[in-house]
Backbone as a chain_set.jsonl record, in Angstrom:
{"seq": "MKKFIVALVALVSFSSLQAQGVKYGVKGGLNIANLNVDEAGFPSTSSIANFHIGGYAEIMLNKKFAIQPELLYSMQGAKFDFLFDDGSGNLYDTENTFKLSYINIPLMFKYYPESKFFLEAGPQIGFLTSAKLKVNVIGFGSDTQNIEEAFKSVDFGFNLGAGYNISKRAVINVRYNLGLSNIGESEPGTDSKVTSRVLSVSLGCNF", "coords": {"N": [[20.636, -74.088, -24.423], [22.196, -73.566, -26.722], [21.429, -70.924, -27.244], [22.475, -69.651, -24.996], [25.257, -70.0, -25.336], [25.655, -68.631, -27.768], [24.964, -66.046, -26.943], [26.952, -65.613, -25.05], [29.291, -65.676, -26.632], [28.773, -63.453, -28.26], [28.77, -61.396, -26.368], [31.409, -61.491, -25.408], [32.773, -60.917, -27.79], [31.877, -58.323, -28.381], [32.796, -56.997, -26.096], [35.543, -57.29, -26.409], [36.09, -55.567, -28.465], [35.911, -53.151, -27.211], [37.837, -53.294, -25.347], [40.911, -52.758, -23.521], [42.904, -54.605, -23.515], [43.602, -58.11, -23.937], [44.051, -61.109, -22.227], [45.033, -64.468, -22.436], [44.78, -67.722, -20.986], [45.595, -70.719, -19.095], [44.251, -72.814, -16.508], [44.128, -74.591, -13.384], [43.342, -76.772, -10.618], [42.382, -77.41, -7.195], [39.32, -78.846, -6.109], [36.971, -78.587, -3.511], [34.265, -80.225, -2.888], [30.693, -80.507, -2.385], [27.335, -81.752, -1.813], [24.167, -80.453, -1.256], [21.603, -82.083, 0.024], [18.257, -82.081, 0.141], [16.134, -83.956, 1.377], [13.816, -86.038, 2.925], [14.955, -88.303, 5.335], [17.341, -88.824, 4.039], [20.794, -89.418, 4.467], [23.261, -87.254, 6.061], [25.624, -85.429, 4.109], [29.137, -85.236, 3.214], [32.147, -83.418, 2.339], [34.138, -83.902, -0.649], [37.399, -84.197, -2.114], [38.614, -83.058, -5.204], [39.347, -82.207, -8.639], [39.818, -79.45, -11.019], [40.158, -78.199, -14.384], [41.122, -76.113, -17.109], [40.547, -73.358, -19.423], [40.833, -69.76, -20.013], [39.857, -66.328, -20.822], [40.886, -63.168, -20.171], [39.441, -60.104, -20.336], [40.222, -56.886, -20.435], [38.456, -54.042, -19.538], [38.936, -51.531, -18.601], [41.36, -49.965, -16.429], [40.47, -50.9, -14.015], [38.34, -52.729, -14.258], [37.275, -55.887, -15.561], [36.232, -58.562, -17.775], [35.838, -62.037, -17.594], [35.479, -64.826, -19.323], [35.262, -68.399, -19.014], [36.21, -71.83, -19.614], [35.769, -74.884, -18.242], [36.7, -78.115, -17.107], [35.294, -79.976, -14.598], [35.44, -81.858, -11.644], [33.14, -83.052, -9.342], [30.854, -83.536, -6.498], [29.962, -85.633, -3.675], [30.115, -87.331, -0.467], [28.721, -89.985, 1.575], [27.728, -91.849, 4.462], [26.031, -94.96, 5.038], [23.753, -97.151, 6.579], [22.893, -100.201, 5.556], [20.037, -102.234, 5.208], [19.266, -105.438, 4.348], [16.783, -106.541, 4.358], [16.496, -108.969, 5.502], [17.27, -108.918, 8.053], [19.961, -108.493, 8.147], [22.574, -106.218, 8.504], [24.559, -103.769, 6.885], [27.444, -101.825, 6.802], [28.032, -99.045, 4.785], [30.055, -97.07, 2.608], [29.639, -94.316, 0.607], [29.997, -92.623, -2.507], [29.253, -89.888, -4.484], [30.162, -89.238, -7.738], [30.554, -86.729, -9.825], [30.902, -85.219, -12.982], [31.496, -82.229, -14.798], [31.186, -79.924, -17.548], [31.917, -76.737, -17.15], [30.917, -73.335, -17.572], [31.845, -70.444, -16.564], [31.149, -66.927, -16.241], [32.888, -64.357, -15.385], [32.934, -61.286, -13.606], [35.291, -58.927, -12.982], [37.004, -56.971, -10.546], [39.576, -54.72, -9.935], [40.919, -53.475, -7.176], [43.466, -52.671, -6.717], [46.569, -52.985, -8.579], [47.332, -55.733, -8.691], [45.7, -57.354, -7.096], [42.439, -58.821, -7.13], [38.827, -58.848, -7.063], [35.997, -60.94, -7.692], [32.937, -61.872, -9.365], [30.138, -63.705, -10.611], [27.862, -65.399, -12.951], [27.32, -68.934, -13.626], [27.101, -71.703, -15.825], [26.624, -75.172, -15.993], [27.313, -78.304, -17.574], [26.379, -81.554, -17.319], [28.519, -84.305, -17.634], [29.087, -86.863, -16.755], [27.852, -89.147, -14.271], [28.314, -90.937, -11.414], [28.018, -93.486, -8.908], [29.838, -94.653, -6.297], [29.893, -97.441, -4.316], [30.934, -98.708, -1.326], [30.94, -101.526, 0.435], [31.559, -102.229, 3.651], [34.028, -104.537, 4.39], [33.266, -106.238, 2.369], [33.798, -105.3, -0.191], [33.73, -103.129, -3.146], [31.673, -101.308, -5.544], [30.912, -99.632, -8.615], [28.444, -97.592, -10.037], [26.585, -96.391, -12.851], [24.755, -93.452, -12.701], [23.422, -91.466, -14.124], [20.78, -90.951, -14.773], [19.674, -90.038, -12.455], [20.316, -87.412, -12.132], [20.003, -84.035, -13.284], [20.774, -82.602, -16.494], [21.79, -80.049, -16.671], [23.227, -77.423, -14.772], [22.844, -74.519, -12.847], [24.601, -71.789, -11.4], [26.189, -69.5, -9.051], [29.098, -67.564, -8.739], [31.554, -66.447, -6.384], [34.58, -64.783, -5.651], [38.172, -64.293, -5.239], [41.452, -63.091, -6.106], [44.996, -63.107, -6.937], [47.556, -61.652, -8.796], [50.461, -63.101, -9.134], [52.673, -62.764, -10.736], [53.446, -61.537, -14.076], [52.692, -63.718, -15.504], [51.703, -65.701, -13.742], [48.895, -66.52, -11.699], [46.912, -66.694, -8.784], [43.913, -68.034, -7.43], [40.919, -68.024, -5.54], [37.75, -69.425, -5.184], [34.206, -69.573, -4.695], [31.505, -71.578, -5.485], [28.081, -71.405, -5.626], [25.443, -73.47, -5.976], [22.432, -72.922, -7.691], [20.263, -74.157, -8.849], [18.033, -77.008, -8.834], [19.548, -80.025, -9.089], [18.86, -82.621, -8.944], [16.964, -85.412, -10.078], [13.783, -85.7, -9.302], [11.57, -88.167, -7.951], [8.188, -88.978, -8.932], [5.74, -87.372, -6.943], [7.414, -86.618, -4.906], [9.328, -84.061, -3.245], [12.038, -83.569, -3.244], [15.285, -81.987, -3.178], [18.357, -81.169, -4.669], [21.368, -79.491, -4.457], [24.416, -77.983, -5.578], [27.692, -77.403, -4.144], [30.785, -75.846, -4.276], [34.077, -75.262, -3.39], [36.891, -73.822, -4.706], [40.385, -73.811, -5.466], [42.717, -72.292, -7.455], [45.464, -72.308, -9.781], [46.694, -70.256, -12.186], [48.008, -69.7, -15.519], [49.123, -67.209, -17.537], [49.293, -66.636, -21.057]], "CA": [[22.088, -74.136, -24.342], [22.74, -72.879, -27.88], [21.208, -69.492, -27.075], [23.412, -69.163, -23.986], [26.598, -69.954, -25.918], [25.664, -67.539, -28.734], [24.977, -64.797, -26.183], [28.268, -65.49, -24.434], [30.238, -65.317, -27.689], [28.475, -62.082, -28.678], [29.21, -60.503, -25.3], [32.864, -61.461, -25.407], [33.214, -60.244, -29.011], [31.625, -56.89, -28.208], [33.683, -56.477, -25.057], [36.912, -57.253, -26.896], [36.229, -54.379, -29.287], [36.039, -52.011, -26.319], [38.818, -53.603, -24.318], [42.266, -52.25, -23.626], [43.807, -55.726, -23.696], [43.061, -59.438, -23.678], [45.021, -62.12, -21.824], [44.536, -65.832, -22.47], [45.539, -68.559, -20.078], [45.072, -72.001, -18.624], [44.2, -72.875, -15.052], [43.742, -75.871, -12.807], [43.514, -76.772, -9.177], [41.664, -78.273, -6.256], [37.919, -78.66, -5.746], [36.38, -79.177, -2.308], [32.879, -80.227, -3.358], [29.674, -81.153, -1.572], [25.974, -81.646, -2.297], [23.145, -80.224, -0.249], [20.462, -82.941, -0.329], [17.074, -81.786, 0.95], [15.207, -85.08, 1.192], [13.547, -86.683, 4.203], [15.576, -89.597, 5.541], [18.634, -88.979, 3.385], [21.869, -89.127, 5.425], [24.039, -86.05, 5.813], [26.758, -85.616, 3.206], [30.379, -84.54, 3.537], [32.871, -82.956, 1.157], [35.189, -84.701, -1.265], [38.419, -83.418, -2.824], [38.836, -83.46, -6.591], [40.119, -81.223, -9.382], [39.266, -78.789, -12.199], [41.176, -77.759, -15.322], [40.519, -75.473, -18.267], [41.156, -72.146, -19.953], [40.097, -68.512, -19.793], [40.294, -65.111, -21.495], [40.607, -61.982, -19.367], [39.239, -58.962, -21.232], [40.281, -55.667, -19.642], [37.614, -52.952, -20.019], [39.754, -50.374, -18.228], [42.362, -50.371, -15.447], [39.83, -51.443, -12.812], [37.302, -53.728, -14.514], [37.514, -56.871, -16.614], [35.319, -59.692, -17.931], [36.622, -63.25, -17.823], [34.787, -66.101, -19.605], [36.109, -69.571, -18.801], [35.703, -73.155, -19.983], [36.426, -75.736, -17.267], [36.26, -79.473, -16.772], [35.261, -79.952, -13.138], [34.989, -83.051, -10.934], [32.409, -82.621, -8.154], [30.113, -84.608, -5.865], [29.884, -85.674, -2.215], [30.116, -88.693, 0.069], [27.86, -90.182, 2.736], [27.708, -93.195, 5.032], [24.662, -95.458, 5.111], [23.597, -98.488, 7.133], [21.963, -100.87, 4.641], [19.306, -103.401, 5.695], [18.898, -106.234, 3.175], [15.42, -107.045, 4.518], [16.528, -110.266, 6.2], [17.864, -108.691, 9.369], [21.402, -108.264, 8.014], [22.931, -104.813, 8.344], [25.871, -103.581, 6.273], [27.968, -100.463, 6.756], [28.47, -98.682, 3.437], [30.613, -95.749, 2.316], [29.118, -94.02, -0.722], [30.546, -91.403, -3.084], [28.755, -89.372, -5.754], [31.23, -88.698, -8.581], [29.915, -85.982, -10.904], [31.812, -84.415, -13.789], [30.798, -81.175, -15.53], [31.813, -78.864, -18.322], [31.395, -75.498, -16.588], [31.215, -72.087, -18.278], [31.638, -69.249, -15.75], [31.392, -65.61, -16.812], [33.256, -63.609, -14.193], [33.149, -59.844, -13.671], [36.416, -58.734, -12.076], [37.322, -55.602, -10.121], [40.92, -54.576, -9.394], [41.105, -52.307, -6.305], [44.848, -52.284, -7.013], [47.014, -53.575, -9.839], [47.538, -57.178, -8.67], [44.631, -58.043, -6.363], [41.119, -58.619, -7.726], [37.612, -59.491, -6.587], [35.237, -61.401, -8.853], [31.608, -62.448, -9.163], [29.473, -63.931, -11.883], [27.059, -66.619, -13.107], [27.95, -70.119, -14.217], [26.256, -72.796, -16.28], [27.378, -76.417, -16.059], [26.691, -79.384, -18.331], [26.783, -82.834, -16.754], [29.095, -85.246, -18.595], [28.955, -88.208, -16.2], [27.428, -89.237, -12.877], [28.514, -92.299, -10.93], [27.951, -93.714, -7.469], [30.704, -95.729, -5.821], [29.401, -98.007, -3.052], [31.894, -99.592, -0.679], [30.349, -102.264, 1.553], [32.695, -102.511, 4.518], [34.308, -105.95, 4.569], [32.815, -107.041, 1.23], [34.27, -104.759, -1.454], [33.047, -101.962, -3.68], [31.151, -101.36, -6.904], [30.574, -98.316, -9.144], [27.286, -97.655, -10.919], [26.222, -95.191, -13.604], [23.485, -92.937, -12.175], [23.11, -90.217, -14.82], [19.334, -90.722, -14.785], [19.289, -89.435, -11.18], [20.725, -86.008, -12.106], [19.67, -83.227, -14.458], [21.93, -82.399, -17.367], [22.266, -78.663, -16.603], [23.296, -76.831, -13.436], [23.095, -73.081, -12.82], [25.151, -71.365, -10.124], [26.773, -68.158, -8.954], [30.448, -67.61, -8.177], [32.209, -65.328, -5.713], [35.981, -65.152, -5.448], [39.228, -63.291, -5.178], [42.694, -63.634, -6.623], [46.191, -62.262, -6.893], [48.517, -61.864, -9.866], [51.777, -63.266, -8.54], [53.583, -62.176, -11.717], [52.743, -61.301, -15.328], [52.204, -65.002, -16.014], [51.086, -66.569, -12.728], [47.809, -65.951, -10.9], [46.26, -67.619, -7.859], [42.508, -67.661, -7.346], [40.04, -68.794, -4.658], [36.39, -69.155, -5.645], [33.132, -70.405, -4.14], [30.35, -71.723, -6.363], [26.821, -71.728, -4.969], [24.466, -73.988, -6.918], [21.118, -72.288, -7.541], [19.193, -74.981, -9.408], [17.894, -78.38, -8.356], [20.172, -80.91, -10.069], [18.36, -83.969, -8.738], [15.727, -85.826, -10.752], [12.875, -86.161, -8.257], [10.549, -89.141, -8.31], [6.828, -88.428, -8.83], [5.181, -87.314, -5.601], [8.404, -86.171, -3.929], [9.782, -82.68, -3.433], [13.444, -83.515, -2.859], [16.079, -80.986, -3.884], [19.801, -81.353, -4.563], [22.131, -78.373, -4.997], [25.862, -78.194, -5.531], [28.557, -76.435, -3.472], [32.184, -76.137, -4.61], [35.145, -74.313, -3.089], [38.014, -74.166, -5.572], [41.633, -73.05, -5.408], [43.292, -72.459, -8.789], [46.691, -71.656, -10.203], [46.587, -69.979, -13.61], [49.196, -69.269, -16.246], [48.808, -66.378, -18.704], [50.175, -66.817, -22.218]], "C": [[22.718, -73.372, -25.496], [22.586, -71.371, -27.74], [22.188, -68.904, -26.071], [24.801, -69.005, -24.583], [26.7, -68.816, -26.934], [25.737, -66.193, -28.026], [26.337, -64.55, -25.555], [29.309, -65.054, -25.454], [30.03, -63.875, -28.127], [28.972, -61.079, -27.648], [30.715, -60.365, -25.287], [33.39, -60.707, -26.618], [33.024, -58.743, -28.898], [32.589, -56.292, -27.206], [35.111, -56.343, -25.564], [37.152, -56.045, -27.787], [36.473, -53.143, -28.43], [37.236, -52.139, -25.379], [40.173, -52.965, -24.598], [43.256, -53.375, -23.851], [43.128, -57.026, -23.343], [44.209, -60.367, -23.323], [44.346, -63.482, -21.844], [45.39, -66.685, -21.53], [44.878, -69.893, -19.811], [45.13, -72.011, -17.106], [43.812, -74.281, -14.614], [43.944, -75.815, -11.314], [42.575, -77.709, -8.455], [40.212, -77.869, -6.113], [37.642, -79.315, -4.395], [34.873, -79.095, -2.521], [31.951, -80.944, -2.382], [28.324, -80.991, -2.268], [25.049, -81.408, -1.116], [21.89, -80.979, -0.67], [19.324, -82.681, 0.645], [16.017, -82.852, 0.66], [15.049, -85.8, 2.528], [14.207, -88.059, 4.254], [16.922, -89.783, 4.878], [19.738, -88.61, 4.364], [22.618, -87.851, 5.056], [25.254, -86.371, 4.949], [27.976, -84.865, 3.725], [31.158, -84.288, 2.257], [33.852, -84.001, 0.649], [36.154, -83.758, -1.979], [38.569, -83.961, -4.237], [39.515, -82.309, -7.331], [39.279, -80.554, -10.468], [40.42, -78.338, -13.078], [40.49, -77.125, -16.521], [41.26, -74.234, -18.703], [40.263, -70.944, -19.749], [40.642, -67.422, -20.702], [39.904, -63.938, -20.611], [40.593, -60.766, -20.279], [39.175, -57.702, -20.382], [39.421, -54.583, -20.29], [38.256, -51.606, -19.726], [40.729, -50.862, -17.16], [41.761, -51.069, -14.236], [38.914, -52.636, -13.08], [37.665, -54.626, -15.691], [36.383, -57.885, -16.643], [36.158, -60.923, -18.256], [35.711, -64.459, -18.059], [35.772, -67.251, -19.457], [35.414, -70.823, -19.33], [36.476, -74.169, -19.155], [35.827, -77.139, -17.254], [36.396, -79.617, -15.266], [34.697, -81.25, -12.576], [34.391, -82.638, -9.597], [31.707, -83.812, -7.508], [30.078, -84.481, -4.359], [29.977, -87.13, -1.776], [29.194, -88.764, 1.281], [27.964, -91.637, 3.187], [26.252, -93.641, 5.212], [24.676, -96.877, 5.652], [22.494, -99.189, 6.352], [21.369, -102.12, 5.274], [18.819, -104.193, 4.484], [17.5, -106.849, 3.28], [15.344, -108.375, 5.237], [17.17, -110.14, 7.579], [19.364, -108.481, 9.33], [21.679, -106.793, 7.727], [24.36, -104.706, 7.81], [26.251, -102.098, 6.313], [28.474, -100.173, 5.348], [29.037, -97.26, 3.428], [30.301, -95.45, 0.856], [29.649, -92.678, -1.229], [29.858, -91.087, -4.408], [29.941, -88.767, -6.51], [30.599, -88.061, -9.813], [30.972, -85.19, -11.669], [31.004, -83.463, -14.664], [31.747, -80.455, -16.482], [31.159, -77.564, -17.855], [31.834, -74.293, -17.412], [30.882, -70.916, -17.347], [31.851, -67.984, -16.59], [31.617, -64.664, -15.635], [33.459, -62.119, -14.503], [34.161, -59.495, -12.574], [36.651, -57.248, -11.797], [38.694, -55.602, -9.464], [40.992, -53.327, -8.507], [42.538, -51.79, -6.358], [45.377, -53.212, -8.103], [47.09, -55.104, -9.839], [46.398, -57.964, -8.028], [43.287, -57.771, -7.024], [40.042, -59.37, -6.949], [36.782, -59.87, -7.809], [33.883, -61.958, -8.442], [30.985, -62.68, -10.53], [28.733, -65.249, -11.952], [27.863, -67.744, -13.738], [26.874, -71.091, -14.669], [27.141, -74.029, -16.418], [26.594, -77.494, -16.784], [27.255, -80.714, -17.828], [27.327, -83.759, -17.848], [29.07, -86.684, -18.075], [28.54, -88.118, -14.738], [27.527, -90.694, -12.442], [28.405, -92.334, -9.407], [28.836, -94.9, -7.131], [30.218, -96.164, -4.442], [30.438, -98.989, -2.526], [31.217, -100.229, 0.533], [31.494, -102.758, 2.431], [32.841, -104.017, 4.735], [33.937, -106.829, 3.392], [33.311, -106.529, -0.118], [33.403, -103.621, -1.952], [32.585, -102.176, -5.117], [30.78, -99.939, -7.314], [29.472, -98.443, -10.176], [27.092, -96.322, -11.638], [24.845, -94.725, -13.138], [23.1, -91.618, -12.844], [21.62, -89.913, -14.817], [18.848, -90.046, -13.505], [19.612, -87.947, -11.112], [20.34, -85.308, -13.403], [20.943, -82.873, -15.217], [22.528, -81.005, -17.275], [22.203, -78.166, -15.17], [23.602, -75.341, -13.573], [23.613, -72.697, -11.432], [25.684, -69.951, -10.186], [28.094, -68.261, -8.214], [30.825, -66.307, -7.481], [33.651, -65.718, -5.462], [36.904, -63.969, -5.36], [40.505, -63.931, -5.701], [43.819, -62.624, -6.575], [47.122, -62.644, -8.037], [49.924, -61.895, -9.282], [52.846, -62.632, -9.428], [52.781, -61.909, -12.983], [52.127, -62.588, -15.864], [51.375, -65.796, -15.003], [50.026, -65.833, -11.92], [47.212, -67.045, -10.018], [44.86, -67.101, -7.574], [41.768, -68.595, -6.39], [38.602, -68.415, -5.007], [35.406, -70.111, -4.978], [31.952, -70.39, -5.096], [29.141, -72.186, -5.566], [25.826, -72.191, -6.024], [23.088, -73.409, -6.651], [19.976, -73.17, -8.026], [19.197, -76.378, -8.796], [18.464, -79.324, -9.411], [19.71, -82.361, -9.916], [17.078, -84.232, -9.509], [14.803, -86.445, -9.71], [11.893, -87.187, -8.793], [9.166, -88.508, -8.162], [6.321, -88.486, -7.386], [6.158, -86.897, -4.529], [8.821, -84.739, -4.25], [11.239, -82.527, -3.0], [14.19, -82.511, -3.731], [17.554, -81.238, -3.624], [20.494, -80.155, -5.205], [23.613, -78.584, -4.729], [26.57, -77.062, -4.789], [29.997, -76.814, -3.79], [33.07, -74.975, -4.2], [36.358, -74.73, -3.904], [39.191, -73.238, -5.34], [42.382, -73.345, -6.698], [44.64, -71.762, -8.897], [46.599, -71.495, -11.719], [47.901, -69.509, -14.201], [48.757, -68.485, -17.479], [49.792, -66.631, -19.829], [50.853, -65.498, -22.582]], "O": [[23.666, -72.614, -25.292], [23.501, -70.619, -28.075], [22.68, -67.791, -26.259], [25.457, -67.987, -24.362], [27.707, -68.109, -26.97], [26.475, -65.303, -28.447], [26.821, -63.419, -25.528], [30.117, -64.167, -25.18], [30.999, -63.148, -28.344], [29.527, -60.039, -28.002], [31.244, -59.26, -25.17], [34.345, -59.939, -26.501], [33.907, -57.973, -29.275], [33.139, -55.214, -27.429], [35.816, -55.4, -25.202], [38.273, -55.545, -27.869], [37.149, -52.206, -28.854], [37.595, -51.182, -24.694], [40.528, -52.675, -25.741], [44.358, -53.124, -24.339], [42.189, -57.051, -22.546], [45.219, -60.414, -24.025], [43.235, -63.645, -21.339], [46.568, -66.402, -21.312], [43.756, -70.156, -20.244], [45.942, -71.317, -16.494], [43.24, -75.054, -15.383], [44.628, -74.931, -10.798], [42.048, -78.665, -9.025], [39.903, -76.682, -6.007], [38.03, -80.459, -4.162], [34.273, -78.033, -2.357], [32.357, -81.854, -1.659], [28.186, -80.193, -3.196], [25.145, -82.09, -0.095], [21.195, -80.573, -1.601], [19.414, -83.018, 1.826], [15.135, -82.672, -0.18], [16.038, -86.132, 3.181], [14.045, -88.874, 3.346], [17.591, -90.788, 5.117], [19.636, -87.582, 5.034], [22.615, -87.421, 3.902], [25.836, -87.451, 5.052], [27.861, -83.974, 4.566], [30.864, -84.875, 1.216], [34.329, -84.857, 1.394], [35.776, -82.663, -2.396], [38.642, -85.173, -4.444], [40.201, -81.506, -6.699], [38.186, -81.012, -10.799], [41.529, -78.119, -12.591], [39.401, -77.546, -16.91], [42.441, -74.061, -18.403], [39.1, -71.07, -19.366], [41.722, -67.55, -21.278], [38.722, -63.735, -20.332], [41.596, -60.436, -20.913], [38.186, -57.47, -19.686], [39.626, -54.241, -21.454], [38.133, -50.662, -20.506], [40.905, -52.07, -17.004], [42.472, -51.759, -13.505], [38.735, -53.475, -12.198], [38.271, -54.192, -16.671], [35.661, -58.051, -15.66], [37.069, -60.867, -19.082], [35.221, -65.055, -17.1], [36.961, -67.104, -19.737], [34.192, -70.862, -19.473], [37.687, -74.316, -19.323], [34.615, -77.319, -17.374], [37.475, -79.409, -14.712], [33.619, -81.693, -12.973], [35.043, -81.956, -8.805], [31.923, -84.957, -7.905], [30.152, -83.379, -3.816], [29.926, -88.045, -2.599], [28.918, -87.755, 1.931], [28.249, -92.532, 2.392], [25.366, -92.834, 5.496], [25.495, -97.703, 5.247], [21.319, -98.836, 6.458], [22.092, -102.962, 5.808], [18.044, -103.677, 3.679], [17.08, -107.592, 2.394], [14.255, -108.858, 5.548], [17.563, -111.135, 8.188], [19.986, -108.307, 10.378], [21.09, -106.202, 6.821], [25.251, -105.448, 8.225], [25.473, -101.234, 5.909], [29.245, -100.949, 4.783], [28.561, -96.377, 4.141], [30.651, -96.229, -0.031], [29.739, -91.713, -0.47], [29.869, -91.896, -5.335], [30.637, -87.894, -5.991], [30.164, -88.757, -10.73], [31.839, -84.562, -11.063], [29.963, -83.835, -15.205], [32.953, -80.388, -16.247], [29.985, -77.321, -18.133], [32.967, -74.231, -17.89], [29.745, -70.443, -17.344], [32.642, -67.983, -17.534], [30.671, -64.229, -14.978], [34.064, -61.749, -15.51], [33.918, -59.737, -11.392], [36.518, -56.397, -12.676], [38.952, -56.384, -8.549], [41.113, -52.22, -9.031], [42.795, -50.619, -6.079], [44.678, -54.142, -8.504], [46.927, -55.716, -10.894], [46.163, -59.118, -8.385], [43.009, -56.644, -7.434], [40.302, -60.371, -6.282], [36.852, -59.204, -8.842], [33.704, -62.448, -7.327], [31.262, -61.953, -11.484], [28.942, -66.126, -11.114], [28.935, -67.531, -14.304], [25.865, -71.283, -13.99], [28.27, -73.941, -16.9], [25.375, -77.597, -16.64], [28.459, -80.959, -17.906], [26.67, -83.97, -18.868], [29.036, -87.625, -18.868], [28.837, -87.138, -14.055], [26.898, -91.573, -13.032], [28.665, -91.345, -8.721], [28.617, -96.011, -7.614], [30.14, -95.355, -3.518], [30.778, -99.97, -3.187], [30.953, -99.559, 1.531], [32.295, -103.595, 2.014], [31.916, -104.686, 5.198], [34.241, -108.022, 3.386], [33.248, -107.263, -1.105], [32.463, -103.196, -1.279], [33.037, -103.089, -5.809], [30.381, -99.132, -6.475], [29.539, -99.281, -11.074], [27.4, -95.261, -11.095], [23.881, -95.491, -13.168], [22.513, -90.747, -12.202], [21.228, -88.746, -14.855], [17.73, -89.533, -13.468], [19.233, -87.278, -10.15], [20.351, -85.909, -14.477], [22.037, -82.85, -14.654], [23.645, -80.781, -17.741], [21.251, -78.448, -14.443], [24.5, -74.947, -14.317], [23.135, -73.205, -10.418], [25.64, -69.292, -11.225], [28.204, -68.949, -7.199], [30.467, -65.217, -7.925], [33.928, -66.861, -5.099], [36.487, -62.811, -5.4], [40.63, -65.155, -5.737], [43.63, -61.459, -6.227], [47.439, -63.819, -8.223], [50.505, -60.854, -8.974], [53.804, -62.039, -8.933], [51.557, -62.041, -12.972], [51.142, -62.544, -16.601], [50.436, -66.492, -15.389], [50.217, -64.688, -11.508], [47.03, -68.18, -10.458], [44.637, -65.894, -7.486], [41.965, -69.81, -6.425], [38.273, -67.234, -5.114], [35.71, -71.277, -4.727], [31.458, -69.328, -5.473], [29.174, -73.229, -4.914], [25.409, -71.404, -6.873], [22.625, -73.405, -5.51], [18.827, -72.947, -7.645], [20.219, -76.861, -8.308], [17.922, -79.416, -10.512], [20.129, -83.23, -10.68], [16.205, -83.368, -9.584], [15.013, -87.581, -9.284], [11.44, -87.097, -9.934], [8.99, -87.597, -7.352], [6.452, -89.503, -6.703], [5.79, -86.822, -3.356], [8.68, -84.272, -5.38], [11.63, -81.493, -2.458], [13.791, -82.222, -4.859], [17.955, -81.492, -2.488], [20.238, -79.839, -6.367], [24.004, -79.27, -3.784], [26.117, -75.918, -4.799], [30.394, -77.963, -3.601], [32.844, -73.837, -4.612], [36.808, -75.872, -3.804], [39.029, -72.051, -5.058], [42.655, -74.504, -7.01], [44.918, -70.777, -8.212], [46.445, -72.476, -12.446], [48.778, -68.997, -13.506], [48.097, -69.031, -18.363], [50.985, -66.817, -19.589], [51.634, -65.447, -23.533]]}, "num_chains": 1, "name": "protein.A"}
């Protein structure tokens, strides 16, 4: 983690020396998140809506290309339904939600085909800050448990997106994050895999 951050700082510092201009800003918006769980017998998951918020620096290399490092707090996860058997013949309908929070550091490479519209792509590393499972037993109530031991502390992914500068200060952005690493802690003897998927819509404000 330290090596990644040092490399990121060095890259940004070098780029800023070559850059024509740097814009700083804050952004926030909607996450539509899901988890792809590849494990025999695990029920299918569906998306949940949550949010992200953070800051960025857009470093213009020339009129067409820019680099944009970001630091974001992001709420992610998924939900699934499960019919629970208590072993005594009693069945309970449950609604379950994985609530995962990350500090994400994307490094986006941006291309402006024209002055206001841009396309972007780049890697992302995420650091897990909390992982909880909310279980709602229909007709009996709900409970939330800490499940950080079930997830790895680091997630690697790749982003693709596009955006539009509405004005000198306001920018709108749509981005899709494809998780590339297995974020699930597998039990010995199993080969289960969990990867993250997040579609985000952001509104940014340049300083």
